[in-house]
Tab-separated table of N, CA and C in Angstrom:
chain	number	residue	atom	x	y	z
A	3	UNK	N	136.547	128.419	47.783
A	3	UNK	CA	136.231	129.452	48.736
A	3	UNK	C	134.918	130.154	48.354
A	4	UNK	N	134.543	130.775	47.311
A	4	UNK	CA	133.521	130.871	46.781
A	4	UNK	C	132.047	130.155	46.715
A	5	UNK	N	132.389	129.131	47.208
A	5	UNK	CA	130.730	127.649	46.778
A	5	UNK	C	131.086	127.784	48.619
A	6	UNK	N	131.711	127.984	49.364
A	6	UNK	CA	131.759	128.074	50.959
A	6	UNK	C	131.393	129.693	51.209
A	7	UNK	N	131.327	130.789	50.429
A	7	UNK	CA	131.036	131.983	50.723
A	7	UNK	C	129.105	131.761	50.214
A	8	UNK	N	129.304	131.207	49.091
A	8	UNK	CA	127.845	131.373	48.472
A	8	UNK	C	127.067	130.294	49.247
A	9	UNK	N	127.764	129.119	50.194
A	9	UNK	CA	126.222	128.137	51.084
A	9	UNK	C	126.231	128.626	51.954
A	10	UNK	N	127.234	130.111	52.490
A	10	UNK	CA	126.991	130.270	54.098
A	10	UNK	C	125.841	131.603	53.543
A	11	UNK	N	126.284	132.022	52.431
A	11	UNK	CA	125.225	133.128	52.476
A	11	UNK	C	124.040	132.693	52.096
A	12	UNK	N	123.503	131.468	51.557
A	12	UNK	CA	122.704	130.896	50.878
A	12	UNK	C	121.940	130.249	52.077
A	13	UNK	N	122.500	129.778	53.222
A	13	UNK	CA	122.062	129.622	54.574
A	13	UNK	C	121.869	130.580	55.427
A	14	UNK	N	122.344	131.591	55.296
A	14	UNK	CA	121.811	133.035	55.850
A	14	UNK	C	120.427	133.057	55.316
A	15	UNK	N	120.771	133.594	54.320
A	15	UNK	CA	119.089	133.536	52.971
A	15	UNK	C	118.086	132.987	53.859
A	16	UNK	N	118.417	131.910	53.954
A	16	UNK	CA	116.942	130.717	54.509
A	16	UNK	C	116.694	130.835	55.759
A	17	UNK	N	117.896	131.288	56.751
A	17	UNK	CA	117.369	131.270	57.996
A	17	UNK	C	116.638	132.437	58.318
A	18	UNK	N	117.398	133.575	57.411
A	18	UNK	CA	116.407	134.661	57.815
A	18	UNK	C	114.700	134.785	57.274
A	19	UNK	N	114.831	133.888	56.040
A	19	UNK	CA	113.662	134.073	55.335
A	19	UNK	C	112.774	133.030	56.613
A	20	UNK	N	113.218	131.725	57.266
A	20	UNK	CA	112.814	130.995	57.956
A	20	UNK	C	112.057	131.758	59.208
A	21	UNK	N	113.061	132.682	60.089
A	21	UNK	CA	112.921	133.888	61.103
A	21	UNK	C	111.409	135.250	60.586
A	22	UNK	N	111.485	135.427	59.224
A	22	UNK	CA	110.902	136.257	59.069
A	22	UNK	C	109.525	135.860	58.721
A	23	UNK	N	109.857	134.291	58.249
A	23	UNK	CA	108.247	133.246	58.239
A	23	UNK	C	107.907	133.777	59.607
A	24	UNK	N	108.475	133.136	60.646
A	24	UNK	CA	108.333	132.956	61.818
A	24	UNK	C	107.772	134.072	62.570
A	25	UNK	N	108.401	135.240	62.620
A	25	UNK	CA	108.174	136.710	63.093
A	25	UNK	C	106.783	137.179	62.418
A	26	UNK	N	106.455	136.353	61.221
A	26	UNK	CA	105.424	137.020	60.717
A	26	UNK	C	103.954	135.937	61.424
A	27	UNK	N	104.296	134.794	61.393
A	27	UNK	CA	103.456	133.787	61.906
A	27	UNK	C	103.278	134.213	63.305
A	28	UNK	N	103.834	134.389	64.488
A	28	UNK	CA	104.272	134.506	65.565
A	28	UNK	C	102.797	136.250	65.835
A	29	UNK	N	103.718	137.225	64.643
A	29	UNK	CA	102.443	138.327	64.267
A	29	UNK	C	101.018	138.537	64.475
A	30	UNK	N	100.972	137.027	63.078
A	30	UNK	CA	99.479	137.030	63.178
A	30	UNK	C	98.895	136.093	64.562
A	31	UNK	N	99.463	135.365	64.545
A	31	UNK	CA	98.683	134.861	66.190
A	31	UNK	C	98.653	135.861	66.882
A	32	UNK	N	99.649	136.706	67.534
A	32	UNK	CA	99.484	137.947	68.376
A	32	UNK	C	98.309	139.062	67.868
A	33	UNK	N	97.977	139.012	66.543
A	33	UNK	CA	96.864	139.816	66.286
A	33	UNK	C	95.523	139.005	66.594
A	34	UNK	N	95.922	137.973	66.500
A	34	UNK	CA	94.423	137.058	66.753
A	34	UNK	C	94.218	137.024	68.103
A	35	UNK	N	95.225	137.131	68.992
A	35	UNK	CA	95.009	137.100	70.514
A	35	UNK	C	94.403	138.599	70.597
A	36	UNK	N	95.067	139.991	70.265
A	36	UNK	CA	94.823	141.047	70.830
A	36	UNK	C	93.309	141.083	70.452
A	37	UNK	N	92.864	140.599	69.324
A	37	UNK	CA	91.221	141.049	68.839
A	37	UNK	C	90.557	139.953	69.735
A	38	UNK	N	90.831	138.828	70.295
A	38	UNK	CA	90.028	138.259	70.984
A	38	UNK	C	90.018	138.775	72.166
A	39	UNK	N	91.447	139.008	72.933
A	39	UNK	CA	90.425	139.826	74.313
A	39	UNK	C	90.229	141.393	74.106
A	40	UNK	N	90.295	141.918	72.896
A	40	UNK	CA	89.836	142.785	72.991
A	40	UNK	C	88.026	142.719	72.824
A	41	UNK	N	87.630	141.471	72.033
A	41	UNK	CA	86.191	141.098	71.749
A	41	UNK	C	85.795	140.698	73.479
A	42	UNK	N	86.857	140.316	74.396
A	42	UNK	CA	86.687	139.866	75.223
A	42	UNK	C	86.491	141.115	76.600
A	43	UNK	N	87.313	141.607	76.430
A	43	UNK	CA	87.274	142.978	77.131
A	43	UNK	C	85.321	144.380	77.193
A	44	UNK	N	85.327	143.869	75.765
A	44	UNK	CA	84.079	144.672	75.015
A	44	UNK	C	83.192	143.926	76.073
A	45	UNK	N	83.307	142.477	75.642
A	45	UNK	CA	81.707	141.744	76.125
A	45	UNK	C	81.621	142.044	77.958
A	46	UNK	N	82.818	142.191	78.857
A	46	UNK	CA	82.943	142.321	79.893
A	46	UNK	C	82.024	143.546	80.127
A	47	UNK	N	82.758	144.405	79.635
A	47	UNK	CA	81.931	145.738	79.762
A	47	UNK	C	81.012	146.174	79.408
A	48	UNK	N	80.366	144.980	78.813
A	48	UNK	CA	78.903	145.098	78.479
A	48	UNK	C	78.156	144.734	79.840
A	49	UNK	N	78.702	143.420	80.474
A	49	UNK	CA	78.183	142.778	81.271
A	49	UNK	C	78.083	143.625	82.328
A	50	UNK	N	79.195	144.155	82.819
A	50	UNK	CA	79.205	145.300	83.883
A	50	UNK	C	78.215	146.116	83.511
A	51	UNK	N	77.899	146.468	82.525
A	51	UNK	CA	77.193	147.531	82.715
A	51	UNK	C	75.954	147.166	82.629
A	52	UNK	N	75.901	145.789	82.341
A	52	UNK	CA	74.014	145.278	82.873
A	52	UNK	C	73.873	144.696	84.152
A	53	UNK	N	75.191	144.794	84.684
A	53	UNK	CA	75.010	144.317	85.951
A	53	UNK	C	75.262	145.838	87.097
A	54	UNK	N	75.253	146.710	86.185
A	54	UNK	CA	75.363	148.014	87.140
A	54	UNK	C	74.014	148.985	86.893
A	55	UNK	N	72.839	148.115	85.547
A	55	UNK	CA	71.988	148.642	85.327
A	55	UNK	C	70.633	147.998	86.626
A	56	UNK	N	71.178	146.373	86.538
A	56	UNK	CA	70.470	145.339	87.694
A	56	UNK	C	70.758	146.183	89.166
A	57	UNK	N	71.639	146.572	89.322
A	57	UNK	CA	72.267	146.982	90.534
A	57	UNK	C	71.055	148.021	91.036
A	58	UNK	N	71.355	149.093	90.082
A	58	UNK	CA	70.855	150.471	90.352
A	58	UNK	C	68.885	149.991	90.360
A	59	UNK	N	68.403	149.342	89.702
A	59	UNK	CA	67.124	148.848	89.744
A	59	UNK	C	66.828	148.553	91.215
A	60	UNK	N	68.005	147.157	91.511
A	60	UNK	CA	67.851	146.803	93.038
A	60	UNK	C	67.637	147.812	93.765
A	61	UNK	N	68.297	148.873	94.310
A	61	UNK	CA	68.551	149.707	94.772
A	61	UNK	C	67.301	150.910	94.973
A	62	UNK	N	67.050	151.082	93.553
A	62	UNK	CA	65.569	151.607	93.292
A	62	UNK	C	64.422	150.823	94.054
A	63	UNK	N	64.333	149.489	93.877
A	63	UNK	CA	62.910	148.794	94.542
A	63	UNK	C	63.240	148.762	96.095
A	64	UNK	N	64.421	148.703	96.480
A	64	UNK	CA	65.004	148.877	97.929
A	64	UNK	C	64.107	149.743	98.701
A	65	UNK	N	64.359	151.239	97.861
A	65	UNK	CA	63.891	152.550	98.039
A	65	UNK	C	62.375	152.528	98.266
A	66	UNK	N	62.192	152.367	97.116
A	66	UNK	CA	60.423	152.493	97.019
A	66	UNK	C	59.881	151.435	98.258
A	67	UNK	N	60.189	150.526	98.424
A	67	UNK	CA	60.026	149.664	99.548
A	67	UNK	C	59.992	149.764	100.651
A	68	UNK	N	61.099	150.529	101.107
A	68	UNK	CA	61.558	151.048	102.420
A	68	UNK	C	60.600	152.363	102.280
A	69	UNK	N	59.661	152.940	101.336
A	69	UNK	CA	59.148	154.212	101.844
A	69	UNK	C	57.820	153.901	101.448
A	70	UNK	N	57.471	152.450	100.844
A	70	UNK	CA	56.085	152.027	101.207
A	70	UNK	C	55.663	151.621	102.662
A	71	UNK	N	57.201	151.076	103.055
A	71	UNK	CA	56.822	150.641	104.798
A	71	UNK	C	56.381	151.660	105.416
A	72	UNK	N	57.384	152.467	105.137
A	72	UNK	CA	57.388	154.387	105.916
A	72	UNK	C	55.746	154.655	105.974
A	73	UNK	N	55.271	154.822	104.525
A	73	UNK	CA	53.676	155.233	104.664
A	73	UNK	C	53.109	154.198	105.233
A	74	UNK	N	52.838	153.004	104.898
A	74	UNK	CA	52.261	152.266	105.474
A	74	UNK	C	52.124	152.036	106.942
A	75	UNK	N	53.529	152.161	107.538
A	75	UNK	CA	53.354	152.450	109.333
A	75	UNK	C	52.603	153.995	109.385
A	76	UNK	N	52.837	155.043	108.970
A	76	UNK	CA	52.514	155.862	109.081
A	76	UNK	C	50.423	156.191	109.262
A	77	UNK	N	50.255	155.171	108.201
A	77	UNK	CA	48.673	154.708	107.840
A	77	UNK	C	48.286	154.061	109.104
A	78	UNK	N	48.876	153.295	109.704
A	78	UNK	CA	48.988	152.006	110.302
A	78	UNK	C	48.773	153.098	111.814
A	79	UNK	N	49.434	154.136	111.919
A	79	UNK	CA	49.064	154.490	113.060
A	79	UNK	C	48.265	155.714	113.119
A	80	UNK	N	48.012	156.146	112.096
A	80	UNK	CA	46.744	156.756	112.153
A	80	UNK	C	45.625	155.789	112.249
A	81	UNK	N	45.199	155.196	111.458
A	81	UNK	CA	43.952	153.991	111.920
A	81	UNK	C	44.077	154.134	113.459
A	82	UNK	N	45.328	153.277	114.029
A	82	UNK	CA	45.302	152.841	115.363
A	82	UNK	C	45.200	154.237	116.471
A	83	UNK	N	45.407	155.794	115.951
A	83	UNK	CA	45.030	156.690	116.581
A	83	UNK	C	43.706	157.000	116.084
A	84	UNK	N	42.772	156.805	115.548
A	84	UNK	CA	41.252	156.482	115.334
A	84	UNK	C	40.667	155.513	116.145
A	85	UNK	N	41.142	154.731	116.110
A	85	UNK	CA	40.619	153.245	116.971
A	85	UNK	C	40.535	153.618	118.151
A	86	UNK	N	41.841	154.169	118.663
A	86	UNK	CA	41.740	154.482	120.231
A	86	UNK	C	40.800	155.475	120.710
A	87	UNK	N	40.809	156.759	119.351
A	87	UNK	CA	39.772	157.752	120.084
A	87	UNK	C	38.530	157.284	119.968
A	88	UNK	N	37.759	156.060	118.815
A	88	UNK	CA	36.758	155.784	119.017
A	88	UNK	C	36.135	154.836	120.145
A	89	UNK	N	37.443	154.378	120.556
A	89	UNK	CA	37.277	153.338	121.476
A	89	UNK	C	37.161	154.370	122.942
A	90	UNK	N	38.182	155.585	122.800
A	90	UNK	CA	37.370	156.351	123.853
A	90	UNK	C	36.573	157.020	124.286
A	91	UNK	N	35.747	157.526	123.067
A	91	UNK	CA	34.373	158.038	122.840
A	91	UNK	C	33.311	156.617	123.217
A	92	UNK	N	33.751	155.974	122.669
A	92	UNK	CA	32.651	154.585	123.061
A	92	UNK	C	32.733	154.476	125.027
A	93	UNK	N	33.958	154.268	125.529
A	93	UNK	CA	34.156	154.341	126.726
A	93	UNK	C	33.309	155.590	127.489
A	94	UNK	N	33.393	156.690	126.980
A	94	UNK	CA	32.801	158.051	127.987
A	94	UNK	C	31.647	157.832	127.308
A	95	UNK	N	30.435	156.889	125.762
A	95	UNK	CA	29.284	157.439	126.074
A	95	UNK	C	28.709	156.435	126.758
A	96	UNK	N	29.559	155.144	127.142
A	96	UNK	CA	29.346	154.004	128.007
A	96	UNK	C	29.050	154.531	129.977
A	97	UNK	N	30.264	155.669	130.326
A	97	UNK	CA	29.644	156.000	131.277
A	97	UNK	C	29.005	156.801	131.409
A	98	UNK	N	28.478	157.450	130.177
A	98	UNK	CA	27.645	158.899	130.983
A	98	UNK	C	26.574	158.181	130.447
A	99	UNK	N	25.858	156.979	129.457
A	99	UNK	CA	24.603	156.284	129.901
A	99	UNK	C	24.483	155.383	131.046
A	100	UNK	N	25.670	155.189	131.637
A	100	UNK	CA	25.614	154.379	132.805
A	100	UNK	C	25.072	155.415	134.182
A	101	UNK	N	25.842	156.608	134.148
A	101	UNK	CA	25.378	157.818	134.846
A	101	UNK	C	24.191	158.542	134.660
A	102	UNK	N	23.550	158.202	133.625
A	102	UNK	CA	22.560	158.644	133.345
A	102	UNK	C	21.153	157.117	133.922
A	103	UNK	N	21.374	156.351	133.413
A	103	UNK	CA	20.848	155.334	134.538
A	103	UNK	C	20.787	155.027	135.252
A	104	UNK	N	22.001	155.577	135.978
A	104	UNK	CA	21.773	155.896	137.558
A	104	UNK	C	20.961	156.848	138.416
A	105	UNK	N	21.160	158.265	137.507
A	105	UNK	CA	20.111	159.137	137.974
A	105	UNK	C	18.782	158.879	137.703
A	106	UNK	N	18.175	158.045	136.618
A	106	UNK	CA	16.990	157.880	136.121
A	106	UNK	C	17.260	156.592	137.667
A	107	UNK	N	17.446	155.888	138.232
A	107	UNK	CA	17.316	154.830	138.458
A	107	UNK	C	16.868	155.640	140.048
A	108	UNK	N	17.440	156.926	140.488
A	108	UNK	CA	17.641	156.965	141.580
A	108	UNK	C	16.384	158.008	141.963
């Protein structure tokens, strides 16, 4: 009864020591997973945030762009309100030498 008390406890012994291999193996993989996506998590949020630095740039040249057009039409029609008044000064000194060659003519 004794050599049947001492292999069942002697098989206890091993399975737990077997379980506690195990629980401890089982451990370290789970620590090796948490530090990888945690290395993994890090690099994400790196990326986001160069892709929220790209973003905000875009966004910036958007701007400046859209308010180079702004001046530029703005330029664009001043010239073309120059043009017209010179073009209508050219027109009135076109007829008053035409009117004036008429009276010399007449």
């Amino acid at each position: 009864m004794a050599t049947i008390r001492w292999s069942l406890s002697r098989q206890s012994q091993l399975l737990q020591q077997g379980a506690e291999a195990r629980i401890l193996e089982v451990s370290n993989k789970l620590e090796v997973l948490h530090n990888d996506f945690k290395t993994i998590i890090q690099q994400q949020g790196k990326h986001l945030h160069e892709i929220d630095k790209q973003l905000l740039n875009y966004q910036t040249q958007v701007a400046e762009t859209y308010m180079k057009k702004h001046d530029c039409q703005s330029q664009f029609r001043v010239v073309e309100s120059k043009i017209d008044n010179i073009s209508n000064e050219a027109k009135s000194y076109h007829k008053d030498v035409l009117s004036r060659i008429d009276r010399l003519a007449s």
